mmCIF file of C-alpha atoms in Angstrom:
data_model
loop_
_atom_site.group_PDB
_atom_site.id
_atom_site.type_symbol
_atom_site.label_atom_id
_atom_site.label_comp_id
_atom_site.label_asym_id
_atom_site.label_seq_id
_atom_site.Cartn_x
_atom_site.Cartn_y
_atom_site.Cartn_z
ATOM 1 C CA MET L 1 0.000 -0.009 -0.016
ATOM 2 C CA LYS L 2 2.786 2.406 0.931
ATOM 3 C CA ASN L 3 4.563 1.786 -2.354
ATOM 4 C CA THR L 4 1.337 2.284 -4.314
ATOM 5 C CA ILE L 5 0.762 5.655 -2.597
ATOM 6 C CA ARG L 6 4.315 6.635 -3.256
ATOM 7 C CA GLN L 7 3.861 5.796 -6.943
ATOM 8 C CA VAL L 8 0.652 7.725 -7.166
ATOM 9 C CA PHE L 9 2.239 10.907 -5.573
ATOM 10 C CA HIS L 10 5.172 10.608 -7.914
ATOM 11 C CA SER L 11 2.904 11.005 -10.889
ATOM 12 C CA PRO L 12 3.223 14.733 -12.003
ATOM 13 C CA LYS L 13 -0.307 14.745 -13.533
ATOM 14 C CA PHE L 14 -1.983 13.405 -10.401
ATOM 15 C CA VAL L 15 -0.005 15.691 -8.159
ATOM 16 C CA ILE L 16 -1.003 18.808 -10.229
ATOM 17 C CA GLY L 17 -4.609 17.783 -10.442
ATOM 18 C CA PHE L 18 -4.765 16.870 -6.785
ATOM 19 C CA GLY L 19 -3.126 20.187 -5.827
ATOM 20 C CA LEU L 20 -5.555 22.167 -7.827
ATOM 21 C CA PHE L 21 -8.573 20.321 -6.391
ATOM 22 C CA VAL L 22 -7.338 20.642 -2.840
ATOM 23 C CA ILE L 23 -6.847 24.484 -3.304
ATOM 24 C CA ILE L 24 -10.406 24.763 -4.632
ATOM 25 C CA LEU L 25 -11.806 22.663 -1.714
ATOM 26 C CA LEU L 26 -9.851 24.589 0.955
ATOM 27 C CA THR L 27 -11.054 27.868 -0.569
ATOM 28 C CA SER L 28 -14.671 26.751 -0.281
ATOM 29 C CA ILE L 29 -14.000 25.832 3.374
ATOM 30 C CA ILE L 30 -11.809 28.753 4.641
ATOM 31 C CA TYR L 31 -13.250 31.823 2.797
ATOM 32 C CA PRO L 32 -16.700 31.541 4.441
ATOM 33 C CA LEU L 33 -14.938 31.615 7.773
ATOM 34 C CA ILE L 34 -13.028 34.804 6.825
ATOM 35 C CA ASN L 35 -16.072 36.442 5.199
ATOM 36 C CA PRO L 36 -19.136 34.979 6.968
ATOM 37 C CA GLY L 37 -22.744 35.711 6.153
ATOM 38 C CA ASP L 38 -25.462 34.701 3.679
ATOM 39 C CA PRO L 39 -24.066 34.383 0.196
ATOM 40 C CA LEU L 40 -27.417 35.283 -1.223
ATOM 41 C CA GLN L 41 -27.853 38.465 0.781
ATOM 42 C CA MET L 42 -28.678 41.412 -1.514
ATOM 43 C CA ILE L 43 -26.159 44.139 -0.459
ATOM 44 C CA GLY L 44 -26.575 46.333 -3.559
ATOM 45 C CA LEU L 45 -29.510 48.141 -5.015
ATOM 46 C CA GLY L 46 -29.409 47.692 -8.810
ATOM 47 C CA SER L 47 -27.714 45.034 -10.848
ATOM 48 C CA PHE L 48 -24.275 44.125 -12.039
ATOM 49 C CA LYS L 49 -21.987 46.525 -10.187
ATOM 50 C CA LYS L 50 -18.537 46.181 -11.580
ATOM 51 C CA PRO L 51 -15.551 44.811 -9.455
ATOM 52 C CA GLY L 52 -13.849 47.348 -7.253
ATOM 53 C CA THR L 53 -13.776 48.981 -3.765
ATOM 54 C CA TYR L 54 -16.842 51.014 -2.849
ATOM 55 C CA VAL L 55 -16.607 53.853 -0.324
ATOM 56 C CA SER L 56 -19.500 55.468 1.387
ATOM 57 C CA LEU L 57 -19.679 59.098 0.283
ATOM 58 C CA TYR L 58 -21.760 59.936 3.293
ATOM 59 C CA ASP L 59 -19.040 58.761 5.656
ATOM 60 C CA ALA L 60 -16.241 60.133 3.425
ATOM 61 C CA VAL L 61 -17.610 63.713 3.950
ATOM 62 C CA GLY L 62 -17.053 63.529 7.657
ATOM 63 C CA THR L 63 -13.616 61.851 7.407
ATOM 64 C CA GLU L 64 -10.435 63.923 8.048
ATOM 65 C CA THR L 65 -9.024 64.999 4.722
ATOM 66 C CA SER L 66 -5.456 65.451 3.524
ATOM 67 C CA THR L 67 -4.398 67.906 0.792
ATOM 68 C CA PHE L 68 -2.549 66.653 -2.342
ATOM 69 C CA LYS L 69 -1.963 68.429 -5.675
ATOM 70 C CA LEU L 70 -1.452 65.647 -8.188
ATOM 71 C CA PRO L 71 -0.109 66.880 -11.516
ATOM 72 C CA ASP L 72 -2.595 64.833 -13.686
ATOM 73 C CA ALA L 73 -5.573 65.232 -11.318
ATOM 74 C CA ASP L 74 -7.425 67.681 -13.528
ATOM 75 C CA ALA L 75 -6.806 65.809 -16.725
ATOM 76 C CA ASN L 76 -7.907 62.575 -15.140
ATOM 77 C CA ARG L 77 -11.043 64.269 -13.769
ATOM 78 C CA LEU L 78 -11.914 65.513 -17.275
ATOM 79 C CA ALA L 79 -11.141 62.216 -18.934
ATOM 80 C CA GLN L 80 -13.567 60.601 -16.462
ATOM 81 C CA VAL L 81 -16.362 62.952 -17.542
ATOM 82 C CA LEU L 82 -15.856 62.107 -21.208
ATOM 83 C CA THR L 83 -17.001 58.636 -22.146
ATOM 84 C CA ASP L 84 -16.055 57.106 -25.494
ATOM 85 C CA GLU L 85 -19.548 57.820 -26.713
ATOM 86 C CA ASP L 86 -19.106 61.442 -25.766
ATOM 87 C CA ARG L 87 -15.822 61.778 -27.604
ATOM 88 C CA VAL L 88 -17.297 60.268 -30.791
ATOM 89 C CA ALA L 89 -20.326 62.676 -30.393
ATOM 90 C CA MET L 90 -17.944 65.658 -30.191
ATOM 91 C CA VAL L 91 -16.249 64.588 -33.363
ATOM 92 C CA ASN L 92 -19.680 64.297 -34.967
ATOM 93 C CA TRP L 93 -20.542 67.888 -33.949
ATOM 94 C CA PHE L 94 -17.212 69.097 -35.510
ATOM 95 C CA SER L 95 -18.087 67.336 -38.751
ATOM 96 C CA ALA L 96 -21.581 68.718 -38.763
ATOM 97 C CA MET L 97 -20.108 72.252 -38.301
ATOM 98 C CA GLU L 98 -17.640 71.514 -41.152
ATOM 99 C CA ILE L 99 -14.742 72.017 -38.868
ATOM 100 C CA ASP L 100 -11.365 70.627 -39.941
ATOM 101 C CA ILE L 101 -10.576 67.601 -37.670
ATOM 102 C CA SER L 102 -7.517 66.351 -39.454
ATOM 103 C CA GLY L 103 -4.844 65.286 -37.031
ATOM 104 C CA LEU L 104 -7.334 65.059 -34.082
ATOM 105 C CA ASP L 105 -6.763 62.245 -31.553
ATOM 106 C CA ILE L 106 -9.947 61.710 -29.636
ATOM 107 C CA SER L 107 -8.015 59.797 -26.937
ATOM 108 C CA ASP L 108 -6.020 62.999 -26.301
ATOM 109 C CA THR L 109 -8.302 64.747 -23.752
ATOM 110 C CA ASP L 110 -6.401 68.025 -23.706
ATOM 111 C CA GLN L 111 -6.435 68.322 -27.479
ATOM 112 C CA LEU L 112 -10.175 67.347 -27.851
ATOM 113 C CA LEU L 113 -11.264 69.822 -25.046
ATOM 114 C CA SER L 114 -9.150 72.648 -26.388
ATOM 115 C CA MET L 115 -10.724 72.197 -29.821
ATOM 116 C CA TRP L 116 -14.204 71.966 -28.247
ATOM 117 C CA LYS L 117 -13.762 75.236 -26.244
ATOM 118 C CA GLU L 118 -12.647 77.109 -29.388
ATOM 119 C CA ASN L 119 -15.446 75.935 -31.645
ATOM 120 C CA TYR L 120 -18.487 74.933 -29.680
ATOM 121 C CA ASP L 121 -21.289 77.457 -30.002
ATOM 122 C CA GLU L 122 -24.444 76.827 -27.957
ATOM 123 C CA SER L 123 -26.632 78.857 -30.370
ATOM 124 C CA ALA L 124 -25.378 76.913 -33.468
ATOM 125 C CA LYS L 125 -27.854 74.750 -35.256
ATOM 126 C CA PRO L 126 -25.947 72.319 -37.507
ATOM 127 C CA ALA L 127 -27.886 71.010 -40.459
ATOM 128 C CA GLY L 128 -29.723 67.816 -39.873
ATOM 129 C CA MET L 129 -29.337 67.929 -36.088
ATOM 130 C CA THR L 130 -32.474 67.571 -34.067
ATOM 131 C CA LYS L 131 -33.301 69.664 -30.967
ATOM 132 C CA ALA L 132 -32.835 66.604 -28.711
ATOM 133 C CA GLN L 133 -29.244 66.243 -30.095
ATOM 134 C CA ARG L 134 -28.566 69.879 -29.582
ATOM 135 C CA ASN L 135 -29.752 69.652 -26.024
ATOM 136 C CA TYR L 136 -27.436 66.660 -25.472
ATOM 137 C CA TYR L 137 -24.396 68.765 -26.613
ATOM 138 C CA LYS L 138 -25.576 71.530 -24.184
ATOM 139 C CA ARG L 139 -25.585 69.094 -21.236
ATOM 140 C CA LEU L 140 -22.187 67.761 -22.371
ATOM 141 C CA ASN L 141 -20.736 71.208 -22.510
ATOM 142 C CA ASN L 142 -22.100 72.085 -19.054
ATOM 143 C CA SER L 143 -20.650 68.859 -17.550
ATOM 144 C CA ILE L 144 -17.272 69.753 -19.114
ATOM 145 C CA LEU L 145 -17.385 73.289 -17.714
ATOM 146 C CA SER L 146 -18.461 72.098 -14.319
ATOM 147 C CA ALA L 147 -15.700 69.447 -14.129
ATOM 148 C CA ASN L 148 -13.152 72.140 -15.359
ATOM 149 C CA THR L 149 -14.132 75.098 -13.192
ATOM 150 C CA ALA L 150 -15.569 73.818 -9.912
ATOM 151 C CA GLU L 151 -12.835 74.041 -7.367
ATOM 152 C CA LYS L 152 -14.897 72.844 -4.460
ATOM 153 C CA LEU L 153 -18.262 71.376 -3.655
ATOM 154 C CA THR L 154 -20.513 72.540 -0.770
ATOM 155 C CA VAL L 155 -22.423 70.024 1.258
ATOM 156 C CA THR L 156 -25.578 71.450 2.900
ATOM 157 C CA ALA L 157 -28.239 70.000 5.167
ATOM 158 C CA PRO L 158 -31.387 71.499 6.728
ATOM 159 C CA GLY L 159 -30.530 73.263 10.033
ATOM 160 C CA GLU L 160 -32.713 73.758 13.154
ATOM 161 C CA SER L 161 -34.675 76.546 11.383
ATOM 162 C CA GLY L 162 -35.192 74.365 8.376
ATOM 163 C CA GLU L 163 -33.029 76.442 6.180
ATOM 164 C CA PRO L 164 -30.018 74.905 4.382
ATOM 165 C CA GLU L 165 -26.781 75.171 6.337
ATOM 166 C CA THR L 166 -23.283 74.483 5.063
ATOM 167 C CA ARG L 167 -21.967 71.290 6.688
ATOM 168 C CA ALA L 168 -18.740 70.722 4.711
ATOM 169 C CA GLU L 169 -16.693 72.049 1.803
ATOM 170 C CA ILE L 170 -14.954 69.586 -0.404
ATOM 171 C CA LYS L 171 -12.089 70.965 -2.476
ATOM 172 C CA THR L 172 -10.591 69.279 -5.551
ATOM 173 C CA THR L 173 -7.313 68.836 -3.553
ATOM 174 C CA ASP L 174 -8.987 66.999 -0.592
ATOM 175 C CA TYR L 175 -8.277 63.318 -0.241
ATOM 176 C CA VAL L 176 -9.246 60.804 2.388
ATOM 177 C CA GLU L 177 -7.475 57.603 3.442
ATOM 178 C CA ILE L 178 -9.793 54.669 2.567
ATOM 179 C CA GLY L 179 -8.918 52.953 5.857
ATOM 180 C CA ASP L 180 -10.432 56.011 7.779
ATOM 181 C CA VAL L 181 -13.774 55.750 6.122
ATOM 182 C CA ALA L 182 -16.356 54.050 8.278
ATOM 183 C CA ASN L 183 -18.047 51.976 5.560
ATOM 184 C CA VAL L 184 -16.012 50.440 2.761
ATOM 185 C CA VAL L 185 -17.153 47.458 0.609
ATOM 186 C CA ASN L 186 -14.553 45.308 -1.287
ATOM 187 C CA LEU L 187 -16.067 43.569 -4.148
ATOM 188 C CA PRO L 188 -13.300 41.778 -6.154
ATOM 189 C CA LEU L 189 -15.960 40.297 -8.530
ATOM 190 C CA GLY L 190 -18.643 42.954 -8.283
ATOM 191 C CA THR L 191 -22.350 42.076 -7.762
ATOM 192 C CA ASP L 192 -24.727 39.973 -9.822
ATOM 193 C CA ASN L 193 -28.151 40.849 -11.107
ATOM 194 C CA PHE L 194 -29.648 40.743 -7.716
ATOM 195 C CA GLY L 195 -27.014 42.953 -6.036
ATOM 196 C CA ARG L 196 -25.209 40.030 -4.329
ATOM 197 C CA ASP L 197 -21.488 39.792 -3.721
ATOM 198 C CA VAL L 198 -20.359 37.461 -6.650
ATOM 199 C CA LEU L 199 -17.193 36.287 -4.948
ATOM 200 C CA LYS L 200 -18.960 35.153 -1.742
ATOM 201 C CA GLU L 201 -21.667 33.651 -3.922
ATOM 202 C CA LEU L 202 -19.123 31.859 -6.046
ATOM 203 C CA VAL L 203 -17.256 30.288 -3.145
ATOM 204 C CA SER L 204 -20.518 29.087 -1.595
ATOM 205 C CA ALA L 205 -21.600 27.726 -5.045
ATOM 206 C CA ILE L 206 -18.211 25.823 -5.296
ATOM 207 C CA GLY L 207 -18.877 24.081 -1.969
ATOM 208 C CA THR L 208 -22.450 23.188 -2.959
ATOM 209 C CA SER L 209 -21.481 21.881 -6.375
ATOM 210 C CA LEU L 210 -18.635 19.778 -4.907
ATOM 211 C CA LYS L 211 -21.207 18.419 -2.367
ATOM 212 C CA ILE L 212 -23.463 17.455 -5.185
ATOM 213 C CA GLY L 213 -20.672 15.856 -7.106
ATOM 214 C CA PHE L 214 -19.499 13.841 -4.082
ATOM 215 C CA ILE L 215 -23.020 12.558 -3.210
ATOM 216 C CA ALA L 216 -23.880 11.708 -6.777
ATOM 217 C CA GLY L 217 -20.443 10.132 -7.269
ATOM 218 C CA CYS L 218 -20.820 7.945 -4.218
ATOM 219 C CA ILE L 219 -24.277 6.752 -5.246
ATOM 220 C CA ALA L 220 -23.384 6.122 -8.776
ATOM 221 C CA THR L 221 -20.101 4.293 -7.964
ATOM 222 C CA PHE L 222 -21.710 2.109 -5.260
ATOM 223 C CA ILE L 223 -24.556 1.056 -7.534
ATOM 224 C CA GLY L 224 -22.217 0.451 -10.448
ATOM 225 C CA LEU L 225 -19.756 -1.447 -8.313
ATOM 226 C CA LEU L 226 -22.392 -3.626 -6.683
ATOM 227 C CA LEU L 227 -24.112 -4.536 -9.920
ATOM 228 C CA GLY L 228 -20.835 -5.016 -11.770
ATOM 229 C CA LEU L 229 -19.446 -7.375 -9.141
ATOM 230 C CA LEU L 230 -22.620 -9.460 -8.981
ATOM 231 C CA SER L 231 -23.046 -9.609 -12.844
ATOM 232 C CA GLY L 232 -19.318 -10.296 -13.527
ATOM 233 C CA TYR L 233 -18.848 -12.949 -10.882
ATOM 234 C CA ILE L 234 -22.175 -14.876 -10.727
ATOM 235 C CA GLY L 235 -22.923 -14.724 -14.395
ATOM 236 C CA GLY L 236 -25.805 -16.801 -15.840
ATOM 237 C CA PHE L 237 -29.381 -15.414 -15.239
ATOM 238 C CA VAL L 238 -28.134 -12.715 -12.801
ATOM 239 C CA ASP L 239 -25.732 -11.426 -15.415
ATOM 240 C CA ASP L 240 -28.452 -11.402 -18.178
ATOM 241 C CA PHE L 241 -30.956 -9.637 -15.919
ATOM 242 C CA ILE L 242 -28.514 -6.988 -14.641
ATOM 243 C CA MET L 243 -27.253 -6.285 -18.158
ATOM 244 C CA PHE L 244 -30.832 -6.188 -19.479
ATOM 245 C CA ILE L 245 -31.546 -3.436 -17.000
ATOM 246 C CA THR L 246 -28.207 -1.707 -17.709
ATOM 247 C CA ASN L 247 -28.754 -1.718 -21.425
ATOM 248 C CA ILE L 248 -32.314 -0.216 -20.956
ATOM 249 C CA PHE L 249 -30.714 2.702 -19.044
ATOM 250 C CA THR L 250 -27.824 2.961 -21.573
ATOM 251 C CA VAL L 251 -30.234 3.251 -24.569
ATOM 252 C CA ILE L 252 -32.168 5.998 -22.843
ATOM 253 C CA PRO L 253 -29.775 9.087 -22.466
ATOM 254 C CA SER L 254 -29.219 9.810 -18.859
ATOM 255 C CA PHE L 255 -29.591 13.553 -19.296
ATOM 256 C CA VAL L 256 -33.144 13.102 -20.672
ATOM 257 C CA LEU L 257 -34.011 11.023 -17.626
ATOM 258 C CA LEU L 258 -32.540 13.766 -15.449
ATOM 259 C CA ILE L 259 -34.717 16.379 -17.131
ATOM 260 C CA LEU L 260 -37.857 14.216 -16.809
ATOM 261 C CA ILE L 261 -37.174 13.254 -13.211
ATOM 262 C CA ASN L 262 -36.281 16.775 -12.022
ATOM 263 C CA TYR L 263 -39.227 18.382 -13.729
ATOM 264 C CA SER L 264 -41.541 15.842 -12.111
ATOM 265 C CA ILE L 265 -40.109 16.501 -8.655
ATOM 266 C CA GLY L 266 -41.046 20.156 -8.822
ATOM 267 C CA GLN L 267 -38.911 23.196 -7.883
ATOM 268 C CA GLU L 268 -40.054 23.361 -4.274
ATOM 269 C CA ASN L 269 -38.806 19.797 -3.630
ATOM 270 C CA ARG L 270 -35.599 20.105 -5.524
ATOM 271 C CA GLY L 271 -32.851 20.760 -2.907
ATOM 272 C CA ALA L 272 -29.162 20.205 -3.609
ATOM 273 C CA THR L 273 -29.197 16.721 -1.976
ATOM 274 C CA VAL L 274 -32.241 15.699 -3.941
ATOM 275 C CA VAL L 275 -30.595 16.754 -7.255
ATOM 276 C CA ALA L 276 -27.458 14.924 -6.272
ATOM 277 C CA VAL L 277 -29.349 11.715 -5.605
ATOM 278 C CA VAL L 278 -31.194 11.905 -8.911
ATOM 279 C CA ILE L 279 -28.007 12.472 -10.754
ATOM 280 C CA GLY L 280 -26.338 9.478 -8.971
ATOM 281 C CA LEU L 281 -29.302 7.177 -9.693
ATOM 282 C CA THR L 282 -29.127 7.856 -13.426
ATOM 283 C CA SER L 283 -25.357 7.710 -14.003
ATOM 284 C CA TRP L 284 -24.212 4.335 -12.886
ATOM 285 C CA THR L 285 -24.557 2.381 -16.054
ATOM 286 C CA TRP L 286 -21.082 2.834 -17.610
ATOM 287 C CA THR L 287 -19.450 2.028 -14.170
ATOM 288 C CA THR L 288 -21.456 -1.227 -13.996
ATOM 289 C CA ARG L 289 -20.368 -2.280 -17.480
ATOM 290 C CA SER L 290 -16.717 -1.414 -16.820
ATOM 291 C CA VAL L 291 -16.584 -3.175 -13.425
ATOM 292 C CA ARG L 292 -18.301 -6.184 -14.965
ATOM 293 C CA SER L 293 -15.657 -6.544 -17.732
ATOM 294 C CA GLN L 294 -12.931 -6.311 -15.046
ATOM 295 C CA VAL L 295 -14.519 -8.931 -12.822
ATOM 296 C CA ILE L 296 -15.007 -11.370 -15.800
ATOM 297 C CA SER L 297 -11.300 -11.223 -16.407
ATOM 298 C CA LEU L 298 -10.530 -12.008 -12.796
ATOM 299 C CA ARG L 299 -13.164 -14.624 -11.777
ATOM 300 C CA ASN L 300 -11.144 -17.549 -13.236
ATOM 301 C CA ARG L 301 -7.788 -16.578 -11.837
ATOM 302 C CA ASP L 302 -5.943 -19.081 -9.790
ATOM 303 C CA HIS L 303 -6.339 -17.317 -6.522
ATOM 304 C CA VAL L 304 -10.070 -17.097 -6.986
ATOM 305 C CA ASN L 305 -10.457 -20.745 -7.909
ATOM 306 C CA LEU L 306 -8.444 -21.721 -4.875
ATOM 307 C CA SER L 307 -10.816 -19.667 -2.652
ATOM 308 C CA LYS L 308 -13.726 -21.450 -4.180
ATOM 309 C CA LEU L 309 -12.102 -24.851 -3.530
ATOM 310 C CA SER L 310 -11.491 -23.756 0.069
ATOM 311 C CA GLY L 311 -15.201 -23.197 0.516
ATOM 312 C CA HIS L 312 -15.120 -19.492 1.049
ATOM 313 C CA SER L 313 -18.417 -17.604 0.726
ATOM 314 C CA LEU L 314 -19.298 -15.417 -2.166
ATOM 315 C CA MET L 315 -19.081 -12.357 -0.004
ATOM 316 C CA ARG L 316 -15.553 -13.171 1.071
ATOM 317 C CA ILE L 317 -14.365 -14.061 -2.378
ATOM 318 C CA VAL L 318 -15.728 -10.863 -3.805
ATOM 319 C CA LEU L 319 -14.366 -8.709 -1.038
ATOM 320 C CA THR L 320 -10.911 -10.299 -0.597
ATOM 321 C CA ASP L 321 -10.025 -11.854 -3.953
ATOM 322 C CA ILE L 322 -11.645 -9.612 -6.549
ATOM 323 C CA LEU L 323 -12.343 -6.131 -5.110
ATOM 324 C CA PRO L 324 -8.699 -5.340 -4.161
ATOM 325 C CA TYR L 325 -7.595 -5.928 -7.691
ATOM 326 C CA ILE L 326 -10.069 -3.514 -9.106
ATOM 327 C CA ALA L 327 -9.921 -0.987 -6.216
ATOM 328 C CA SER L 328 -7.745 1.395 -8.342
ATOM 329 C CA TYR L 329 -10.258 1.285 -11.180
ATOM 330 C CA VAL L 330 -13.136 2.001 -8.801
ATOM 331 C CA VAL L 331 -11.292 5.109 -7.430
ATOM 332 C CA MET L 332 -10.736 6.384 -11.002
ATOM 333 C CA ALA L 333 -14.413 5.804 -11.862
ATOM 334 C CA PHE L 334 -15.464 7.601 -8.629
ATOM 335 C CA ILE L 335 -13.376 10.664 -9.678
ATOM 336 C CA LEU L 336 -14.912 10.727 -13.116
ATOM 337 C CA GLN L 337 -18.393 10.404 -11.542
ATOM 338 C CA ILE L 338 -17.798 13.500 -9.394
ATOM 339 C CA SER L 339 -16.680 15.510 -12.365
ATOM 340 C CA SER L 340 -19.755 14.238 -14.466
ATOM 341 C CA ALA L 341 -22.175 15.045 -11.623
ATOM 342 C CA ILE L 342 -20.875 18.643 -11.340
ATOM 343 C CA LEU L 343 -21.273 19.188 -15.103
ATOM 344 C CA SER L 344 -24.776 17.547 -15.058
ATOM 345 C CA GLU L 345 -25.907 19.893 -12.296
ATOM 346 C CA ALA L 346 -24.632 22.875 -14.298
ATOM 347 C CA GLN L 347 -26.491 21.670 -17.383
ATOM 348 C CA LEU L 348 -29.787 21.088 -15.444
ATOM 349 C CA SER L 349 -29.503 24.548 -13.749
ATOM 350 C CA LEU L 350 -28.959 26.229 -17.114
ATOM 351 C CA LEU L 351 -32.368 24.753 -18.094
ATOM 352 C CA GLY L 352 -34.038 25.918 -14.894
ATOM 353 C CA LEU L 353 -34.264 22.385 -13.410
ATOM 354 C CA GLY L 354 -31.442 22.709 -10.818
ATOM 355 C CA PRO L 355 -31.736 23.042 -7.017
ATOM 356 C CA LYS L 356 -34.203 25.422 -5.533
ATOM 357 C CA THR L 357 -32.936 28.944 -6.127
ATOM 358 C CA THR L 358 -33.850 30.517 -2.764
ATOM 359 C CA GLU L 359 -31.674 28.150 -0.591
ATOM 360 C CA VAL L 360 -28.149 27.728 -1.810
ATOM 361 C CA PRO L 361 -26.234 28.874 -4.908
ATOM 362 C CA THR L 362 -24.558 26.417 -7.247
ATOM 363 C CA LEU L 363 -22.257 27.005 -10.140
ATOM 364 C CA GLY L 364 -25.111 26.020 -12.582
ATOM 365 C CA LEU L 365 -27.542 28.381 -10.935
ATOM 366 C CA MET L 366 -25.125 31.316 -11.219
ATOM 367 C CA MET L 367 -24.767 30.603 -14.879
ATOM 368 C CA ASN L 368 -28.555 30.470 -15.099
ATOM 369 C CA TRP L 369 -28.975 33.772 -13.397
ATOM 370 C CA ALA L 370 -26.330 35.446 -15.641
ATOM 371 C CA MET L 371 -27.960 34.049 -18.747
ATOM 372 C CA LEU L 372 -31.560 35.177 -17.706
ATOM 373 C CA TYR L 373 -30.430 38.701 -17.061
ATOM 374 C CA SER L 374 -28.337 38.891 -20.160
ATOM 375 C CA ALA L 375 -25.000 39.503 -18.517
ATOM 376 C CA HIS L 376 -23.174 38.216 -21.670
ATOM 377 C CA LEU L 377 -24.907 40.885 -23.750
ATOM 378 C CA GLY L 378 -24.333 43.748 -21.258
ATOM 379 C CA GLY L 379 -20.602 42.982 -20.957
ATOM 380 C CA TYR L 380 -20.958 41.997 -17.224
ATOM 381 C CA TRP L 381 -18.155 39.386 -17.524
ATOM 382 C CA TRP L 382 -17.688 39.095 -13.771
ATOM 383 C CA ALA L 383 -21.170 37.512 -13.530
ATOM 384 C CA TYR L 384 -20.423 34.442 -15.648
ATOM 385 C CA PHE L 385 -16.761 34.210 -16.616
ATOM 386 C CA PRO L 386 -15.386 33.227 -13.133
ATOM 387 C CA VAL L 387 -18.061 30.563 -12.967
ATOM 388 C CA ILE L 388 -17.049 29.087 -16.323
ATOM 389 C CA GLY L 389 -13.378 29.087 -15.237
ATOM 390 C CA ILE L 390 -14.109 27.306 -11.947
ATOM 391 C CA ILE L 391 -16.191 24.612 -13.682
ATOM 392 C CA ALA L 392 -13.409 24.157 -16.184
ATOM 393 C CA LEU L 393 -10.682 24.103 -13.441
ATOM 394 C CA ILE L 394 -12.599 21.523 -11.291
ATOM 395 C CA SER L 395 -13.175 19.227 -14.243
ATOM 396 C CA PHE L 396 -9.496 19.724 -15.449
ATOM 397 C CA SER L 397 -8.173 18.865 -12.013
ATOM 398 C CA LEU L 398 -10.374 15.795 -11.525
ATOM 399 C CA ASN L 399 -9.545 14.482 -15.004
ATOM 400 C CA LEU L 400 -5.853 15.144 -14.552
ATOM 401 C CA MET L 401 -5.974 13.081 -11.335
ATOM 402 C CA ASN L 402 -7.725 10.284 -13.145
ATOM 403 C CA THR L 403 -5.113 10.388 -15.955
ATOM 404 C CA GLY L 404 -2.281 10.218 -13.499
ATOM 405 C CA LEU L 405 -3.884 7.298 -11.681
ATOM 406 C CA ASP L 406 -4.366 5.535 -14.995
ATOM 407 C CA GLN L 407 -0.710 5.858 -15.857
ATOM 408 C CA VAL L 408 0.313 4.465 -12.486
ATOM 409 C CA PHE L 409 -2.042 1.501 -12.438
ATOM 410 C CA ASN L 410 -1.880 0.795 -16.245
ATOM 411 C CA PRO L 411 1.774 0.076 -17.105
ATOM 412 C CA THR L 412 1.082 0.038 -20.827
ATOM 413 C CA LEU L 413 0.291 3.776 -20.730
ATOM 414 C CA ARG L 414 3.681 4.674 -19.139
ATOM 415 C CA ASP L 415 6.185 6.379 -21.235
#
């Protein structure tokens, strides 16, 4: 046993796959301890807030300020005002006014604003331009002037008499240390369509999907192992009957069965455990056939025949003379069953047939939510791309582990 374990952990593919899987597993366990709370709690009003650090403006006003005069502060402030659409619109206004724009670089904020100040005329009515478009350019010009000239902002609030009173003045050179602000929210992956922290949701979904994969893998491997051992060793009528049932389930695509069973269960009764059990009960067929073929090649070996002649029971022969020889194969089948179950859950959830959405997130449910709210169309990559990456990484690590084990236990595959 020690030599076998040593060989396994000397396989580079197994070690890399095992390392990746352990990192993912530990992250799903440790991160909730560092950042506790309900992963489905809605902390944001509005959907798909981009990743970043969010500071409470209300608390920032009362925080002690420091004075800095950064050389590019004004240019950065102006550049923030002008979106790419605004820059294109300014060029369109120049063209409508037949102004020479040769050599103009719209990414050069100083050049673009300088040209705008020299040529923009609020009273001008370019040919073919509607009143709504002219009003847009007026608002754009006002925002440019405001960003360029306002040296400070005044914060007012109703006083005891009900009249507005000045509470604070914020200058363009005032800065606050983020650690001094009372309320700061770090969202490395932003929020989803419901205003929930995507990172916390993703870590929780990893744990739930691994749980589903483990339960489904155990059920499918146990059923496949049991039926494969009985069919392969006993043979005869038992073999014919088991293979008849197996062939029926093989002919009917397992994913179709999953869809029908999950739909009949109903959303209110579909918890993560229920979905895992259903996946396990519909994905044992290929394990049964594989184990059966392995047992058939072992049942007439000398050591098995010796046990028969010694009068050992069927249970003892199977457990002591056959099972140890296929144990490595069973472990590899179990690993593949986990990977297959995680992918099956993701497919079901994309169709709206996954676990109940109000209880726990899963990787498939996160993909479903992102698809329903068109995150891929709106460019909200943080709502779906990390989920795709994690699913791919889990499958990659498990399959890499399986390949490494196969090379260890199957000498013909070794270089």
